[in-house]
mmCIF file of C-alpha atoms in Angstrom:
data_model
loop_
_atom_site.group_PDB
_atom_site.id
_atom_site.type_symbol
_atom_site.label_atom_id
_atom_site.label_comp_id
_atom_site.label_asym_id
_atom_site.label_seq_id
_atom_site.Cartn_x
_atom_site.Cartn_y
_atom_site.Cartn_z
ATOM 1 C CA MET R 9 32.280 -8.039 14.132
ATOM 2 C CA SER R 10 32.681 -10.522 16.930
ATOM 3 C CA SER R 11 30.271 -12.350 18.448
ATOM 4 C CA THR R 12 30.699 -11.160 22.045
ATOM 5 C CA GLU R 13 30.648 -7.245 20.599
ATOM 6 C CA PHE R 14 27.225 -8.192 18.881
ATOM 7 C CA ASN R 15 25.739 -9.557 21.679
ATOM 8 C CA THR R 16 26.856 -6.705 24.017
ATOM 9 C CA LEU R 17 25.294 -4.067 21.348
ATOM 10 C CA LEU R 18 22.530 -6.453 20.942
ATOM 11 C CA LEU R 19 21.944 -6.191 25.010
ATOM 12 C CA GLY R 20 22.602 -2.674 24.980
ATOM 13 C CA ASN R 21 19.695 -1.791 22.352
ATOM 14 C CA VAL R 22 16.660 -4.505 23.101
ATOM 15 C CA ASP R 23 14.839 -2.402 26.010
ATOM 16 C CA PHE R 24 12.647 -0.450 23.269
ATOM 17 C CA LEU R 25 11.240 -3.955 21.647
ATOM 18 C CA ARG R 26 8.991 -5.099 24.966
ATOM 19 C CA PRO R 27 6.695 -2.075 24.509
ATOM 20 C CA TYR R 28 6.447 -2.243 20.670
ATOM 21 C CA ALA R 29 5.874 -6.385 20.519
ATOM 22 C CA VAL R 30 2.969 -5.301 23.188
ATOM 23 C CA THR R 31 2.066 -2.365 20.499
ATOM 24 C CA LEU R 32 1.796 -5.175 17.744
ATOM 25 C CA THR R 33 0.038 -7.846 19.680
ATOM 26 C CA LYS R 34 -1.933 -6.414 21.996
ATOM 27 C CA ASP R 35 -1.285 -9.526 24.093
ATOM 28 C CA SER R 36 1.453 -9.555 27.343
ATOM 29 C CA GLU R 37 2.016 -13.330 26.598
ATOM 30 C CA SER R 38 1.975 -13.319 22.615
ATOM 31 C CA ALA R 39 4.569 -10.047 23.217
ATOM 32 C CA LYS R 40 6.739 -12.272 25.265
ATOM 33 C CA ASP R 41 6.726 -14.958 22.572
ATOM 34 C CA LEU R 42 7.536 -12.285 19.987
ATOM 35 C CA TYR R 43 10.388 -10.648 21.939
ATOM 36 C CA GLN R 44 11.858 -14.032 22.202
ATOM 37 C CA GLU R 45 11.413 -14.929 18.955
ATOM 38 C CA THR R 46 12.942 -11.506 17.966
ATOM 39 C CA LEU R 47 16.116 -11.719 19.678
ATOM 40 C CA PHE R 48 16.178 -15.891 18.388
ATOM 41 C CA ARG R 49 16.041 -14.443 15.109
ATOM 42 C CA ALA R 50 18.806 -11.783 15.496
ATOM 43 C CA LEU R 51 21.199 -14.003 16.790
ATOM 44 C CA ALA R 52 20.615 -16.762 14.595
ATOM 45 C CA ASN R 53 21.287 -13.874 11.766
ATOM 46 C CA ARG R 54 24.084 -11.962 13.295
ATOM 47 C CA ASP R 55 25.975 -12.419 9.926
ATOM 48 C CA LYS R 56 23.664 -10.509 8.129
ATOM 49 C CA TYR R 57 23.723 -7.498 10.252
ATOM 50 C CA LEU R 58 25.896 -4.841 8.881
ATOM 51 C CA ALA R 59 28.444 -2.909 11.755
ATOM 52 C CA GLY R 60 27.789 0.733 12.153
ATOM 53 C CA THR R 61 23.712 0.432 10.759
ATOM 54 C CA ASN R 62 21.434 1.138 13.346
ATOM 55 C CA ILE R 63 20.616 -2.303 15.162
ATOM 56 C CA ARG R 64 17.330 -0.746 16.500
ATOM 57 C CA ALA R 65 15.872 -0.128 12.890
ATOM 58 C CA TRP R 66 17.071 -3.693 12.043
ATOM 59 C CA LEU R 67 15.496 -5.185 15.326
ATOM 60 C CA TYR R 68 12.743 -3.420 14.693
ATOM 61 C CA THR R 69 12.320 -4.537 11.027
ATOM 62 C CA ILE R 70 12.763 -8.614 12.319
ATOM 63 C CA MET R 71 10.189 -8.095 14.671
ATOM 64 C CA ARG R 72 7.661 -6.508 12.004
ATOM 65 C CA ASN R 73 8.346 -9.067 9.975
ATOM 66 C CA ILE R 74 7.998 -12.367 12.588
ATOM 67 C CA PHE R 75 4.518 -10.470 13.523
ATOM 68 C CA ILE R 76 3.164 -10.332 10.049
ATOM 69 C CA ASN R 77 4.194 -13.772 8.938
ATOM 70 C CA ASN R 78 2.726 -15.500 12.609
ATOM 71 C CA TYR R 79 -0.469 -13.145 11.424
ATOM 72 C CA ARG R 80 -0.466 -14.600 8.196
ATOM 73 C CA ARG R 81 0.301 -18.092 9.199
ATOM 74 C CA GLY R 82 -2.669 -17.688 11.610
ATOM 75 C CA ASN R 83 -5.138 -16.799 9.306
ATOM 76 C CA ARG R 84 -4.348 -20.144 7.032
ATOM 77 C CA GLN R 85 -4.680 -22.253 9.829
ATOM 78 C CA PHE R 86 -8.501 -21.874 10.354
ATOM 79 C CA ARG R 87 -8.665 -23.021 13.664
ATOM 80 C CA LEU R 88 -11.869 -22.444 15.274
ATOM 81 C CA LEU R 89 -12.549 -24.325 18.079
ATOM 82 C CA ASP R 90 -15.288 -24.627 20.787
ATOM 83 C CA ASN R 91 -13.896 -24.209 24.397
ATOM 84 C CA SER R 92 -16.604 -26.999 25.262
ATOM 85 C CA ALA R 93 -14.897 -30.240 26.902
ATOM 86 C CA GLY R 94 -15.276 -32.254 23.512
ATOM 87 C CA GLU R 95 -13.745 -29.363 21.334
ATOM 88 C CA PHE R 96 -15.949 -29.940 18.800
ATOM 89 C CA LEU R 97 -15.701 -27.602 15.770
ATOM 90 C CA LEU R 98 -18.232 -24.773 15.649
ATOM 91 C CA HIS R 99 -18.862 -24.521 12.035
ATOM 92 C CA GLN R 100 -20.612 -28.032 11.884
ATOM 93 C CA GLN R 101 -23.505 -28.543 9.417
ATOM 94 C CA GLN R 102 -26.304 -27.881 11.273
ATOM 95 C CA PRO R 103 -30.104 -27.621 9.965
ATOM 96 C CA VAL R 104 -31.471 -24.018 9.621
ATOM 97 C CA ILE R 105 -34.844 -23.285 9.663
ATOM 98 C CA GLY R 106 -36.366 -20.563 7.575
ATOM 99 C CA ASN R 107 -39.402 -18.240 8.383
ATOM 100 C CA GLY R 108 -41.363 -18.646 4.853
ATOM 101 C CA ALA R 109 -43.706 -16.033 5.805
ATOM 102 C CA GLU R 110 -41.336 -13.080 6.385
ATOM 103 C CA THR R 111 -39.762 -14.105 3.174
ATOM 104 C CA ASN R 112 -43.079 -13.838 1.463
ATOM 105 C CA LEU R 113 -43.719 -10.183 2.869
ATOM 106 C CA ARG R 114 -40.179 -9.479 1.784
ATOM 107 C CA ILE R 115 -40.558 -10.835 -1.547
ATOM 108 C CA LYS R 116 -44.538 -8.780 -1.920
ATOM 109 C CA ASP R 117 -42.827 -4.994 -1.130
ATOM 110 C CA VAL R 118 -40.123 -5.975 -3.301
ATOM 111 C CA HIS R 119 -42.534 -6.846 -6.043
ATOM 112 C CA MET R 120 -45.012 -3.459 -4.856
ATOM 113 C CA ALA R 121 -41.519 -1.122 -5.136
ATOM 114 C CA VAL R 122 -40.793 -2.484 -8.784
ATOM 115 C CA TYR R 123 -44.590 -2.525 -9.989
ATOM 116 C CA ASN R 124 -44.725 1.005 -8.557
ATOM 117 C CA LEU R 125 -41.706 2.480 -10.791
ATOM 118 C CA PRO R 126 -42.497 5.143 -13.249
ATOM 119 C CA VAL R 127 -42.547 3.267 -16.722
ATOM 120 C CA ILE R 128 -39.511 4.730 -17.877
ATOM 121 C CA PHE R 129 -37.453 3.365 -15.091
ATOM 122 C CA LYS R 130 -39.229 0.388 -14.893
ATOM 123 C CA GLN R 131 -38.499 -0.877 -18.402
ATOM 124 C CA PRO R 132 -35.072 -0.898 -18.796
ATOM 125 C CA PHE R 133 -34.801 -1.900 -15.142
ATOM 126 C CA MET R 134 -36.446 -4.774 -15.640
ATOM 127 C CA LEU R 135 -34.940 -5.884 -18.787
ATOM 128 C CA TYR R 136 -31.479 -5.417 -17.317
ATOM 129 C CA PHE R 137 -32.610 -7.856 -14.389
ATOM 130 C CA GLU R 138 -33.456 -10.192 -16.874
ATOM 131 C CA GLY R 139 -30.092 -10.463 -17.813
ATOM 132 C CA TYR R 140 -29.779 -8.299 -20.772
ATOM 133 C CA LYS R 141 -26.683 -5.723 -21.555
ATOM 134 C CA TYR R 142 -26.944 -2.184 -21.370
ATOM 135 C CA PHE R 143 -26.112 -2.057 -25.348
ATOM 136 C CA GLU R 144 -28.793 -4.711 -26.041
ATOM 137 C CA ILE R 145 -31.264 -2.426 -23.563
ATOM 138 C CA ALA R 146 -30.529 0.746 -25.233
ATOM 139 C CA ALA R 147 -30.772 -0.729 -28.628
ATOM 140 C CA MET R 148 -34.009 -2.981 -27.744
ATOM 141 C CA LEU R 149 -35.801 0.733 -26.548
ATOM 142 C CA ASN R 150 -33.799 3.160 -28.940
ATOM 143 C CA GLU R 151 -32.021 5.196 -26.528
ATOM 144 C CA PRO R 152 -28.841 6.101 -26.038
ATOM 145 C CA LEU R 153 -26.590 4.125 -23.620
ATOM 146 C CA GLY R 154 -25.951 6.715 -21.334
ATOM 147 C CA THR R 155 -29.575 7.207 -21.002
ATOM 148 C CA VAL R 156 -30.238 3.341 -20.413
ATOM 149 C CA LYS R 157 -27.447 3.291 -18.039
ATOM 150 C CA SER R 158 -28.671 6.531 -15.603
ATOM 151 C CA ARG R 159 -32.496 5.018 -15.679
ATOM 152 C CA ILE R 160 -31.602 1.765 -14.380
ATOM 153 C CA HIS R 161 -29.075 3.415 -11.505
ATOM 154 C CA PHE R 162 -32.092 5.923 -10.638
ATOM 155 C CA ALA R 163 -34.579 2.811 -10.666
ATOM 156 C CA ARG R 164 -32.086 1.366 -8.379
ATOM 157 C CA LYS R 165 -31.904 4.175 -5.988
ATOM 158 C CA MET R 166 -35.398 4.567 -5.903
ATOM 159 C CA LEU R 167 -35.795 1.077 -5.126
ATOM 160 C CA LYS R 168 -33.494 1.391 -2.119
ATOM 161 C CA SER R 169 -35.194 4.088 -0.575
ATOM 162 C CA ARG R 170 -38.855 2.474 -0.814
ATOM 163 C CA ILE R 171 -37.962 -1.485 0.247
ATOM 164 C CA ALA R 172 -37.549 -1.073 4.139
ATOM 165 C CA ARG R 173 -34.841 -3.239 5.851
ATOM 166 C CA TYR R 174 -36.195 -5.555 8.257
#
C-alpha cells in the first residue's frame, strides 16, 4: 500500500477517534493531545498496518495503548505541586500534634472490650495477640486447631461490634 493510499484511508477513518479520546481522558485538551499522538503514531508506523484489515480497530488499539502508557507514566512521576506562587511540594515534613486524651479514651475502650470478652474467647485471643501461632495456641489449650481459629474469629467479631468508631 502506497503512502497516499494509506493517508487517504487514514483520513477517511479518523472522525470516530475524537469521541473515543474524550471518553478515555474525560478532558477535551487531553483528548486533543491523545488524538494527535494517535495520528502521529499511525503515520509513523504505517508499514506495520496490514492492507485489507480493519483500520479502525488498529487506530483504536493505538489510541488505547497510548492512553494506558501515559496513565502509567503519570503515576510513576508523582507530581503533586501546590498552585501557590512558590510551587511548594505538598507533602513536606510538617509536625503533627496528637490528641493524647482521645487516644487514651480509645485505648481504655479497647481494654474494656477485651476484658469483657467471655473467657472461652479471651484466652485464645490474647495468646494470638501476644504473637503465638494458631497451632501453638491449640497445643497450649489442648483444643483442636479449628476450634482455636473459630474462637479467635468470634472474639474479633465481638470486639468490632463493641468498640465504637470515632
